[in-house]
Tab-separated table of C-alpha atoms in Angstrom:
chain	number	residue	atom	x	y	z
A	23	MET	CA	95.302	-104.990	41.942
A	24	GLN	CA	97.961	-104.263	44.497
A	25	ASN	CA	97.107	-104.870	48.090
A	26	LYS	CA	97.714	-102.265	50.758
A	27	GLY	CA	100.453	-104.210	52.545
A	28	GLU	CA	102.567	-104.496	49.450
A	29	LYS	CA	102.251	-100.793	48.741
A	30	ILE	CA	103.901	-100.025	52.061
A	31	LEU	CA	106.286	-102.964	52.203
A	32	ALA	CA	107.718	-102.683	48.702
A	33	PRO	CA	109.303	-99.220	49.108
A	34	LEU	CA	110.495	-100.186	52.602
A	35	ALA	CA	112.279	-103.198	51.152
A	36	GLY	CA	113.822	-100.934	48.512
A	37	LEU	CA	115.014	-98.534	51.184
A	38	LEU	CA	116.503	-101.408	53.154
A	39	LEU	CA	118.456	-102.537	50.086
A	40	ILE	CA	119.883	-99.055	49.516
A	41	VAL	CA	120.861	-98.674	53.181
A	42	ALA	CA	122.557	-102.057	53.088
A	43	ALA	CA	124.481	-101.098	49.944
A	44	TRP	CA	125.443	-97.833	51.603
A	45	GLN	CA	126.747	-99.697	54.692
A	46	ILE	CA	128.800	-102.033	52.501
A	47	ALA	CA	130.216	-99.101	50.499
A	48	ALA	CA	131.135	-97.256	53.717
A	49	PHE	CA	132.837	-100.384	55.009
A	50	MET	CA	134.872	-100.668	51.817
A	51	VAL	CA	135.869	-96.993	51.828
A	52	GLY	CA	136.796	-97.386	55.468
A	53	ALA	CA	137.062	-93.670	56.241
A	54	GLU	CA	134.385	-91.917	58.312
A	55	TYR	CA	135.401	-88.463	57.027
A	56	ILE	CA	134.746	-89.485	53.429
A	57	LEU	CA	131.712	-91.761	53.606
A	58	PRO	CA	130.168	-92.505	56.984
A	59	GLY	CA	127.943	-95.594	57.083
A	60	PRO	CA	124.266	-95.494	58.053
A	61	ILE	CA	124.990	-96.865	61.507
A	62	SER	CA	127.373	-94.066	62.417
A	63	VAL	CA	124.989	-91.509	60.861
A	64	ILE	CA	122.140	-92.759	63.035
A	65	ARG	CA	124.442	-92.737	66.047
A	66	SER	CA	125.419	-89.158	65.247
A	67	PHE	CA	121.770	-88.240	64.771
A	68	GLY	CA	120.877	-89.479	68.240
A	69	HIS	CA	123.970	-87.967	69.816
A	70	ASN	CA	123.398	-84.538	68.222
A	71	LEU	CA	119.606	-84.490	68.468
A	72	PRO	CA	119.404	-81.483	70.868
A	73	GLN	CA	121.665	-79.493	68.553
A	74	LEU	CA	119.732	-80.603	65.472
A	75	LEU	CA	116.439	-79.554	67.021
A	76	ARG	CA	117.829	-76.197	68.173
A	77	HIS	CA	118.956	-75.416	64.619
A	78	SER	CA	115.716	-76.808	63.178
A	79	VAL	CA	113.826	-74.051	64.960
A	80	PHE	CA	115.639	-71.441	62.836
A	81	THR	CA	115.124	-73.303	59.590
A	82	LEU	CA	111.476	-74.156	60.190
A	83	GLN	CA	110.678	-70.609	61.182
A	84	GLU	CA	112.182	-69.329	57.939
A	85	ALA	CA	110.480	-72.037	55.894
A	86	LEU	CA	107.025	-71.449	57.384
A	87	TYR	CA	107.202	-67.665	57.217
A	88	GLY	CA	108.429	-67.867	53.653
A	89	LEU	CA	105.743	-70.355	52.656
A	90	ALA	CA	102.980	-68.283	54.233
A	91	ILE	CA	104.163	-65.095	52.541
A	92	ALA	CA	104.518	-66.919	49.223
A	93	VAL	CA	100.928	-68.202	49.472
A	94	VAL	CA	99.567	-64.725	50.220
A	95	PHE	CA	101.565	-63.127	47.410
A	96	ALA	CA	100.678	-65.885	44.981
A	97	ALA	CA	96.986	-65.576	45.833
A	98	LEU	CA	97.024	-61.804	45.409
A	99	LEU	CA	98.895	-61.944	42.136
A	100	THR	CA	96.728	-64.740	40.763
A	101	ALA	CA	93.553	-62.889	41.693
A	102	LEU	CA	94.906	-59.791	39.982
A	103	LEU	CA	95.977	-61.660	36.854
A	104	SER	CA	92.672	-63.503	36.580
A	105	LEU	CA	90.725	-60.247	36.726
A	106	SER	CA	92.465	-58.695	33.748
A	107	SER	CA	93.754	-60.587	30.749
A	108	ARG	CA	95.815	-57.575	29.705
A	109	LEU	CA	97.642	-57.614	33.008
A	110	LYS	CA	98.162	-61.340	32.629
A	111	ASN	CA	99.679	-60.897	29.165
A	112	MET	CA	101.950	-58.216	30.598
A	113	LEU	CA	103.189	-60.033	33.696
A	114	TYR	CA	102.964	-63.752	33.028
A	115	PRO	CA	106.023	-63.953	30.728
A	116	LEU	CA	107.987	-61.941	33.282
A	117	ILE	CA	107.034	-64.335	36.061
A	118	LEU	CA	108.133	-67.241	33.882
A	119	ALA	CA	111.388	-65.498	32.978
A	120	SER	CA	112.108	-64.707	36.614
A	121	GLN	CA	112.362	-68.436	37.223
A	122	MET	CA	115.430	-68.577	34.998
A	123	ILE	CA	117.324	-66.587	37.641
A	124	PRO	CA	119.049	-69.140	39.854
A	125	ILE	CA	117.970	-68.515	43.433
A	126	ILE	CA	121.467	-69.372	44.681
A	127	VAL	CA	122.903	-66.237	43.095
A	128	MET	CA	120.230	-64.162	44.794
A	129	ALA	CA	121.063	-65.413	48.294
A	130	PRO	CA	124.403	-63.551	48.643
A	131	LEU	CA	122.735	-60.363	47.402
A	132	PHE	CA	120.048	-60.718	50.031
A	133	ILE	CA	122.730	-61.093	52.680
A	134	ILE	CA	124.444	-57.918	51.503
A	135	TRP	CA	121.134	-56.075	51.503
A	136	PHE	CA	119.449	-57.508	54.572
A	137	GLY	CA	122.183	-58.907	56.816
A	138	PHE	CA	122.502	-62.316	58.466
A	139	GLY	CA	119.145	-62.446	60.203
A	140	LEU	CA	115.784	-63.978	59.371
A	141	LEU	CA	114.751	-61.748	56.476
A	142	PRO	CA	117.154	-62.822	53.687
A	143	LYS	CA	116.347	-66.507	54.294
A	144	VAL	CA	112.620	-65.866	54.294
A	145	LEU	CA	113.050	-64.038	50.992
A	146	VAL	CA	114.829	-67.009	49.447
A	147	VAL	CA	112.007	-69.281	50.586
A	148	VAL	CA	109.406	-66.881	49.181
A	149	LEU	CA	111.193	-66.844	45.829
A	150	VAL	CA	111.405	-70.627	45.703
A	151	CYS	CA	107.822	-71.304	46.819
A	152	PHE	CA	106.063	-68.516	44.989
A	153	PHE	CA	106.394	-69.933	41.497
A	154	PRO	CA	104.839	-73.405	41.849
A	155	ILE	CA	101.871	-71.914	43.691
A	156	VAL	CA	101.225	-69.185	41.117
A	157	ILE	CA	101.550	-71.570	38.190
A	158	SER	CA	99.210	-74.140	39.697
A	159	MET	CA	96.663	-71.511	40.725
A	160	LEU	CA	96.665	-69.938	37.268
A	161	ALA	CA	96.257	-73.375	35.708
A	162	GLY	CA	93.373	-74.029	38.079
A	163	LEU	CA	91.653	-70.774	37.246
A	164	ALA	CA	92.216	-71.308	33.533
A	165	ALA	CA	90.594	-74.730	33.793
A	166	ALA	CA	87.395	-73.204	35.158
A	167	ASP	CA	84.211	-74.465	33.537
A	168	THR	CA	83.156	-71.559	31.306
A	169	GLU	CA	79.542	-72.721	31.000
A	170	ILE	CA	79.088	-72.755	34.747
A	171	MET	CA	80.754	-69.355	34.988
A	172	ALA	CA	78.448	-67.891	32.335
A	173	PHE	CA	75.426	-69.324	34.104
A	174	TYR	CA	76.254	-67.823	37.466
A	175	ARG	CA	77.208	-64.533	35.858
A	176	SER	CA	73.759	-64.417	34.278
A	177	MET	CA	72.300	-65.210	37.690
A	178	GLY	CA	73.804	-61.935	38.837
A	179	MET	CA	77.135	-62.827	40.416
A	180	ASN	CA	79.591	-59.983	40.408
A	181	ARG	CA	83.289	-60.571	39.724
A	182	TRP	CA	84.187	-61.111	43.321
A	183	GLN	CA	81.319	-63.546	43.951
A	184	LEU	CA	82.189	-65.412	40.796
A	185	PHE	CA	85.776	-65.694	41.951
A	186	SER	CA	85.152	-66.639	45.558
A	187	LEU	CA	82.075	-68.829	45.134
A	188	VAL	CA	82.786	-70.593	41.832
A	189	ARG	CA	86.243	-70.140	40.369
A	190	TRP	CA	88.297	-70.431	43.499
A	191	PRO	CA	86.650	-73.629	44.821
A	192	MET	CA	87.034	-75.103	41.320
A	193	ALA	CA	90.743	-74.261	41.333
A	194	LEU	CA	91.367	-75.580	44.832
A	195	PRO	CA	92.649	-79.035	43.810
A	196	TYR	CA	95.200	-77.332	41.527
A	197	PHE	CA	96.210	-74.944	44.302
A	198	PHE	CA	96.956	-77.829	46.637
A	199	GLY	CA	99.068	-79.489	43.965
A	200	GLY	CA	101.243	-76.366	43.864
A	201	LEU	CA	101.259	-75.983	47.633
A	202	ARG	CA	102.542	-79.542	48.083
A	203	VAL	CA	105.492	-78.839	45.823
A	204	ALA	CA	106.122	-75.494	47.518
A	205	ALA	CA	106.030	-77.070	50.986
A	206	THR	CA	108.822	-79.481	50.111
A	207	TYR	CA	110.819	-76.682	48.475
A	208	SER	CA	110.438	-74.390	51.482
A	209	VAL	CA	112.817	-76.252	53.802
A	210	MET	CA	115.358	-76.547	50.995
A	211	GLY	CA	115.049	-72.811	50.310
A	212	ALA	CA	115.713	-71.977	53.938
A	213	VAL	CA	118.755	-74.254	54.007
A	214	ILE	CA	120.187	-72.630	50.884
A	215	GLY	CA	119.638	-69.216	52.489
A	216	GLU	CA	121.565	-70.325	55.547
A	217	TRP	CA	124.535	-71.698	53.627
A	218	LEU	CA	125.943	-68.319	52.901
A	219	GLY	CA	125.805	-66.957	56.375
A	220	ALA	CA	123.456	-67.354	59.295
A	221	LEU	CA	123.274	-67.166	63.052
A	222	GLY	CA	121.700	-70.599	63.261
A	223	GLY	CA	119.835	-73.210	61.250
A	224	LEU	CA	120.300	-76.572	59.599
A	225	GLY	CA	122.059	-74.950	56.623
A	226	LEU	CA	124.642	-73.453	58.961
A	227	LEU	CA	125.083	-76.800	60.707
A	228	LEU	CA	125.468	-78.446	57.309
A	229	THR	CA	128.337	-76.186	56.180
A	230	ARG	CA	129.947	-76.211	59.609
A	231	SER	CA	129.984	-80.009	59.922
A	232	LYS	CA	131.238	-80.354	56.342
A	233	ASN	CA	134.067	-77.890	56.988
A	234	THR	CA	135.202	-79.902	60.017
A	235	TYR	CA	134.942	-83.194	58.109
A	236	ASN	CA	132.285	-84.382	60.558
A	237	LEU	CA	130.471	-86.115	57.738
A	238	SER	CA	128.283	-88.293	59.920
A	239	LEU	CA	126.775	-85.088	61.333
A	240	THR	CA	126.393	-83.729	57.772
A	241	PHE	CA	124.373	-86.801	56.882
A	242	ALA	CA	122.392	-86.502	60.114
A	243	VAL	CA	121.471	-82.936	59.129
A	244	ILE	CA	120.405	-84.128	55.691
A	245	ILE	CA	118.149	-86.718	57.319
A	246	MET	CA	116.719	-84.006	59.559
A	247	ILE	CA	115.991	-81.850	56.491
A	248	ILE	CA	114.268	-84.771	54.790
A	249	LEU	CA	112.193	-85.426	57.892
A	250	TRP	CA	110.985	-81.826	58.119
A	251	SER	CA	110.227	-81.627	54.407
A	252	THR	CA	108.207	-84.815	54.634
A	253	LEU	CA	106.364	-83.525	57.669
A	254	LEU	CA	105.447	-80.271	55.911
A	255	PHE	CA	104.336	-82.229	52.859
A	256	ALA	CA	102.158	-84.417	55.075
A	257	ALA	CA	100.686	-81.328	56.760
A	258	VAL	CA	99.672	-79.887	53.387
A	259	LYS	CA	98.242	-83.250	52.381
A	260	LEU	CA	96.171	-83.266	55.572
A	261	LEU	CA	94.930	-79.754	54.874
A	262	GLU	CA	93.986	-80.838	51.366
A	263	TYR	CA	92.216	-83.887	52.758
A	264	LYS	CA	90.119	-81.625	54.980
A	265	ALA	CA	89.470	-78.900	52.400
A	266	LEU	CA	88.469	-81.284	49.603
A	267	SER	CA	86.451	-83.652	51.758
A	268	TRP	CA	83.530	-83.420	49.298
A	269	ARG	CA	85.588	-85.193	46.633
A	270	ARG	CA	86.253	-88.041	49.000
A	271	LYS	CA	82.545	-88.316	49.835
A	272	VAL	CA	81.599	-88.869	46.226
A	273	GLY	CA	84.583	-91.110	45.601
A	274	LYS	CA	86.233	-88.766	43.126
A	275	GLU	CA	89.667	-89.300	44.485
A	276	ASN	CA	91.549	-92.308	45.645
A	277	TRP	CA	93.242	-91.127	48.809
A	278	GLU	CA	95.424	-94.191	49.089
A	279	ASN	CA	97.636	-92.900	46.317
B	109	MET	CA	49.511	-59.478	30.495
B	110	MET	CA	52.134	-60.135	27.886
B	111	ILE	CA	55.288	-61.180	29.713
B	112	ILE	CA	57.638	-62.115	26.869
B	113	ARG	CA	57.497	-60.529	23.455
B	114	VAL	CA	60.046	-61.506	20.851
B	115	GLU	CA	59.825	-59.568	17.602
B	116	ARG	CA	61.473	-60.666	14.387
B	117	ILE	CA	64.843	-61.552	15.859
B	118	LYS	CA	67.823	-62.851	13.930
B	119	LYS	CA	70.912	-64.396	15.421
B	120	ASN	CA	74.145	-65.375	13.693
B	121	PHE	CA	77.029	-67.275	15.169
B	122	SER	CA	80.469	-67.473	13.705
B	123	LEU	CA	82.088	-70.872	13.669
B	124	ASN	CA	85.615	-71.235	12.270
B	125	GLY	CA	85.229	-67.900	10.523
B	126	GLN	CA	81.930	-68.886	8.934
B	127	ARG	CA	78.733	-67.068	9.749
B	128	ILE	CA	75.897	-69.388	10.578
B	129	LEU	CA	72.349	-68.122	10.741
B	130	VAL	CA	70.806	-69.812	13.775
B	131	LEU	CA	67.555	-67.932	14.262
B	132	ASP	CA	65.762	-66.280	11.380
B	133	ASP	CA	62.861	-63.896	11.822
B	134	VAL	CA	61.539	-65.472	14.992
B	135	SER	CA	58.607	-63.892	16.804
B	136	ILE	CA	56.862	-65.276	19.869
B	137	ASN	CA	54.397	-63.882	22.397
B	138	ILE	CA	53.902	-65.387	25.804
B	139	GLU	CA	51.312	-64.457	28.409
B	140	GLU	CA	51.741	-64.405	32.140
B	141	GLY	CA	51.459	-67.823	33.803
B	142	GLU	CA	51.406	-69.779	30.538
B	143	PHE	CA	53.018	-73.194	30.142
B	144	VAL	CA	54.686	-72.983	26.753
B	145	ALA	CA	56.717	-75.538	24.833
B	146	LEU	CA	59.316	-74.613	22.261
B	147	LEU	CA	59.506	-77.673	20.063
B	148	GLY	CA	62.089	-78.390	17.427
B	149	PRO	CA	64.716	-80.827	16.190
B	150	SER	CA	68.234	-80.854	17.637
B	151	GLY	CA	70.345	-77.918	16.568
B	152	CYS	CA	67.442	-75.783	15.394
B	153	GLY	CA	68.367	-72.895	17.690
B	154	LYS	CA	65.803	-73.395	20.430
B	155	SER	CA	68.459	-73.348	23.160
B	156	THR	CA	69.866	-70.207	21.573
B	157	LEU	CA	66.462	-68.551	21.755
B	158	LEU	CA	66.214	-69.445	25.430
B	159	SER	CA	69.652	-68.093	26.261
B	160	LEU	CA	68.800	-64.906	24.358
B	161	LEU	CA	65.798	-64.519	26.647
B	162	ALA	CA	67.999	-65.258	29.655
B	163	GLY	CA	70.214	-62.383	28.605
B	164	TYR	CA	73.336	-64.371	27.740
B	165	PHE	CA	73.736	-62.347	24.569
B	166	LEU	CA	71.839	-59.952	22.338
B	167	PRO	CA	70.039	-60.664	19.056
B	168	ASP	CA	71.612	-59.297	15.865
B	169	GLU	CA	68.281	-57.938	14.720
B	170	GLY	CA	64.847	-57.588	16.235
B	171	GLU	CA	63.635	-56.877	19.712
B	172	ILE	CA	63.016	-58.735	22.921
B	173	THR	CA	60.719	-57.239	25.552
B	174	ILE	CA	60.348	-58.836	28.946
B	175	ASN	CA	57.884	-57.650	31.590
B	176	GLY	CA	58.818	-59.362	34.802
B	177	SER	CA	61.599	-61.528	36.092
B	178	LEU	CA	62.886	-64.738	34.544
B	179	SER	CA	64.637	-67.730	36.078
B	180	TYR	CA	66.753	-69.659	33.623
B	181	MET	CA	67.758	-73.295	33.909
B	182	PRO	CA	70.206	-74.493	31.242
B	183	GLN	CA	70.441	-78.016	29.903
B	184	ARG	CA	73.227	-78.893	32.329
B	185	ASP	CA	72.080	-78.659	35.923
B	186	MET	CA	75.043	-76.382	36.866
B	187	LEU	CA	74.983	-77.588	40.452
B	188	LEU	CA	78.260	-76.823	42.206
B	189	PRO	CA	79.679	-80.206	43.235
B	190	TRP	CA	81.214	-79.002	46.494
B	191	LEU	CA	77.940	-77.633	47.846
B	192	ASN	CA	75.087	-79.779	49.109
B	193	VAL	CA	71.523	-79.457	47.813
B	194	ILE	CA	70.501	-76.827	50.369
B	195	GLU	CA	73.609	-74.717	49.770
B	196	ASN	CA	73.179	-74.943	46.001
B	197	ALA	CA	69.562	-73.859	46.275
B	198	CYS	CA	70.547	-70.952	48.517
B	199	LEU	CA	72.992	-69.564	45.940
B	200	PRO	CA	70.559	-67.209	44.153
B	201	ALA	CA	69.529	-65.630	47.451
B	202	ALA	CA	73.169	-65.315	48.488
B	203	ILE	CA	74.067	-63.647	45.194
B	204	ARG	CA	71.335	-61.056	45.320
B	205	HIS	CA	71.317	-60.597	49.071
B	206	SER	CA	67.566	-60.831	48.610
B	207	MET	CA	67.193	-62.883	51.764
B	208	ALA	CA	69.186	-63.369	54.937
B	209	GLU	CA	71.177	-66.599	54.825
B	210	THR	CA	69.261	-68.189	57.691
B	211	SER	CA	65.851	-67.396	56.216
B	212	ALA	CA	66.946	-68.630	52.786
B	213	ARG	CA	68.053	-71.911	54.365
B	214	ALA	CA	64.778	-72.176	56.248
B	215	GLU	CA	62.833	-71.528	53.049
B	216	VAL	CA	64.801	-74.177	51.138
B	217	LYS	CA	64.290	-76.696	53.926
B	218	ARG	CA	60.570	-75.994	53.884
B	219	LEU	CA	60.505	-76.586	50.123
B	220	LEU	CA	62.472	-79.856	50.102
B	221	PRO	CA	59.372	-82.109	50.390
B	222	LEU	CA	57.537	-80.185	47.657
B	223	PHE	CA	60.488	-80.824	45.349
B	224	GLY	CA	60.706	-84.466	46.359
B	225	LEU	CA	64.054	-83.935	48.017
B	226	ASN	CA	63.101	-84.841	51.562
B	227	ASN	CA	66.178	-86.156	53.419
B	228	PHE	CA	68.431	-85.166	50.527
B	229	GLY	CA	69.165	-81.627	51.681
B	230	ASP	CA	72.636	-82.506	52.908
B	231	SER	CA	73.549	-84.661	49.912
B	232	LEU	CA	76.130	-83.550	47.394
B	233	PRO	CA	75.034	-83.393	43.729
B	234	ASP	CA	77.274	-86.295	42.722
B	235	GLN	CA	75.572	-88.470	45.323
B	236	LEU	CA	72.190	-87.935	43.658
B	237	SER	CA	70.527	-89.704	40.741
B	238	GLY	CA	69.849	-87.806	37.512
B	239	GLY	CA	66.222	-87.170	38.441
B	240	MET	CA	67.158	-85.920	41.886
B	241	ARG	CA	69.781	-83.577	40.444
B	242	GLN	CA	67.144	-82.153	38.128
B	243	ARG	CA	64.803	-81.600	41.080
B	244	ALA	CA	67.601	-79.839	42.948
B	245	ALA	CA	68.293	-77.626	39.936
B	246	LEU	CA	64.579	-76.787	39.720
B	247	LEU	CA	64.575	-75.915	43.417
B	248	ARG	CA	67.466	-73.537	42.754
B	249	THR	CA	65.487	-72.108	39.832
B	250	TYR	CA	62.550	-71.560	42.161
B	251	MET	CA	64.806	-69.826	44.674
B	252	ALA	CA	66.009	-67.506	41.921
B	253	GLY	CA	62.561	-65.972	42.358
B	254	GLY	CA	61.532	-65.341	38.767
B	255	ASP	CA	57.821	-65.467	38.049
B	256	PHE	CA	58.572	-67.003	34.688
B	257	TRP	CA	60.827	-70.029	34.187
B	258	LEU	CA	62.952	-70.753	31.153
B	259	LEU	CA	63.839	-74.456	31.120
B	260	ASP	CA	66.184	-75.945	28.549
B	261	GLU	CA	65.298	-79.611	28.046
B	262	PRO	CA	64.596	-80.054	31.760
B	263	PHE	CA	63.924	-83.782	31.410
B	264	GLY	CA	66.077	-84.501	28.383
B	265	SER	CA	68.902	-86.302	30.138
B	266	LEU	CA	66.702	-88.685	32.090
B	267	ASP	CA	65.709	-92.276	31.386
B	268	ALA	CA	62.150	-92.821	30.160
B	269	LEU	CA	60.673	-93.916	33.498
B	270	THR	CA	62.235	-91.115	35.507
B	271	ARG	CA	61.214	-88.625	32.842
B	272	GLU	CA	57.577	-89.693	33.034
B	273	ASP	CA	57.721	-89.484	36.789
B	274	LEU	CA	59.296	-86.052	36.807
B	275	GLN	CA	56.897	-84.696	34.183
B	276	GLU	CA	53.884	-85.649	36.319
B	277	TRP	CA	55.486	-84.161	39.381
B	278	PHE	CA	56.421	-80.979	37.567
B	279	MET	CA	52.895	-80.402	36.282
B	280	ASP	CA	51.627	-80.591	39.869
B	281	LEU	CA	54.401	-78.299	41.018
B	282	GLN	CA	53.549	-75.747	38.360
B	283	GLN	CA	49.913	-75.765	39.498
B	284	GLU	CA	51.084	-75.304	43.065
B	285	ILE	CA	53.495	-72.414	42.619
B	286	LYS	CA	51.789	-70.924	39.564
B	287	CYS	CA	54.935	-69.949	37.730
B	288	GLY	CA	54.895	-69.417	33.997
B	289	VAL	CA	57.081	-71.826	32.038
B	290	LEU	CA	58.746	-71.770	28.658
B	291	PHE	CA	60.536	-75.027	28.080
B	292	VAL	CA	62.551	-76.344	25.212
B	293	THR	CA	62.124	-79.900	24.008
B	294	HIS	CA	62.643	-82.070	20.957
B	295	ASP	CA	60.039	-84.539	22.184
B	296	ILE	CA	56.634	-83.860	20.666
B	297	ASN	CA	54.835	-86.032	23.213
B	298	GLU	CA	56.418	-84.119	26.056
B	299	ALA	CA	55.367	-80.826	24.501
B	300	LEU	CA	51.770	-82.013	24.062
B	301	LYS	CA	51.586	-83.519	27.517
B	302	LEU	CA	52.925	-80.612	29.535
B	303	SER	CA	52.045	-77.437	27.744
B	304	SER	CA	48.988	-75.552	26.568
B	305	HIS	CA	50.829	-73.476	24.020
B	306	ILE	CA	53.335	-74.823	21.524
B	307	TYR	CA	55.736	-73.100	19.188
B	308	ALA	CA	57.436	-75.298	16.625
B	309	LEU	CA	60.814	-74.298	15.257
B	310	SER	CA	62.083	-75.521	11.881
B	311	PRO	CA	65.538	-77.096	11.390
B	312	ARG	CA	68.363	-74.571	11.132
B	313	PRO	CA	68.026	-71.732	10.490
B	314	GLY	CA	65.266	-71.805	13.087
B	315	ARG	CA	62.023	-70.243	11.929
B	316	ILE	CA	58.657	-70.490	13.606
B	317	SER	CA	56.841	-73.141	11.613
B	318	GLY	CA	53.675	-73.181	13.657
B	319	GLU	CA	51.890	-72.186	16.818
B	320	TRP	CA	49.114	-74.012	18.685
B	321	VAL	CA	47.193	-72.812	21.708
B	322	ALA	CA	44.680	-74.475	24.022
B	323	LYS	CA	43.254	-72.686	27.024
B	324	ALA	CA	43.410	-75.502	29.568
B	325	GLY	CA	45.926	-77.950	28.195
B	326	PHE	CA	45.510	-80.260	25.258
B	327	SER	CA	42.972	-83.065	25.726
B	328	LEU	CA	43.987	-86.618	24.827
B	329	ALA	CA	41.888	-86.667	21.659
B	330	LYS	CA	43.134	-83.312	20.562
B	331	ARG	CA	46.711	-84.398	21.251
B	332	GLU	CA	46.617	-87.152	18.625
B	333	LEU	CA	45.190	-84.792	16.051
B	334	LEU	CA	47.664	-82.083	16.875
B	335	LYS	CA	50.558	-84.477	16.799
B	336	LYS	CA	49.923	-85.236	13.141
B	337	GLU	CA	49.477	-81.597	12.379
B	338	ILE	CA	52.690	-80.601	14.130
B	339	LEU	CA	54.683	-83.407	12.523
B	340	MET	CA	53.461	-82.141	9.157
B	341	ALA	CA	54.467	-78.614	9.999
B	342	LEU	CA	57.916	-79.720	11.116
B	343	GLN	CA	58.677	-81.346	7.778
């Protein structure tokens, strides 16, 4: 049995060790434009905070739009695929194969097609987030208890009732698993979209600071990206906590993990 | 009035490419309001017969005629774990739109004491004991509105004390709501205690190996006699 304190303290101690090693390495390199130390990164973070937040607005907007659209699309497609096994056989391999296309090669195409605005970035996010959600939802629907389904079908449930009242709630824990992954991917997707050309955003700031050898700002941006990803992840976790409260009530899940 | 008439049905299942005859030439007749037991050893096809009546699938041969509406309760309670007792019991009404949601809820709440679920309306299935879950499933069966109930080993998963308790309660309930019941059991004492009409099914392939009827339930003395007779027939 691990106690609660150790669960929090142990990773913190690990982080502290890494930061210390980083500081020592930076000291030995001795050049800010090659490897800035954690202290100068934190200083840069504080100094550039207004700028970081201004660019965050772009990135978060893209990430959230993209995530929302991905969820809607994923839900529609999953519902469609679960209604017809023939359709599933037709499309599922294609969905899988589409994941072999590296998103990074799509981003420049999107810019050519849709310009430097919001849309191409949102599309990148949609592409990145779509897959984990669809896969987890399909797994969830496939795991449905067939005996329970047969029972409620015999009770007179039509397809839609069966889906919305039985199958979907059963698949919900799987869905949230996929959504958690997608949420962390979404910020990364937006940043990748911004790399290749944008009017604003953390991805733009990242390339710009790198090009001017302002590496402490580059690291500050990375930290900002990590912070937002973590925040989104936590938001999804909170949503899951609310939506699956019945599991907590009956002690089915250990929420400390 | 004859409510269920099963005439010379046969049912095969295929398992790993092999055809297995589960029910062979089975005929039963059940009157309105009767309390009937379908008795047989494990795997004799009695659950299959019940799910045939519930309309899960069709017989390969023979005919099933049903006059009236049936409510089926499988061996597993099938309660949805994310819904509380009231919500679970309201499901049949919600499915058929037979009742407005508020009146269905009111009806379920009114019935909670009768089903021994007072104060448990807001509990989730996994918070209930086995006996309580069974009561909740029976409440849902009641709400399904059939005038004849098909129950698949309704007390089979319970410990001996709870089973006894629930059997007594269920007999009272049946008197109260006057539903007909066909229940499946492998327990001869349960069959003799609860029902007034017993069909015995032989080991697979299931064939009717005997039928016993008493107008107002089997008396204690008759039970002992019948028990021997039925045990003989089952061999």
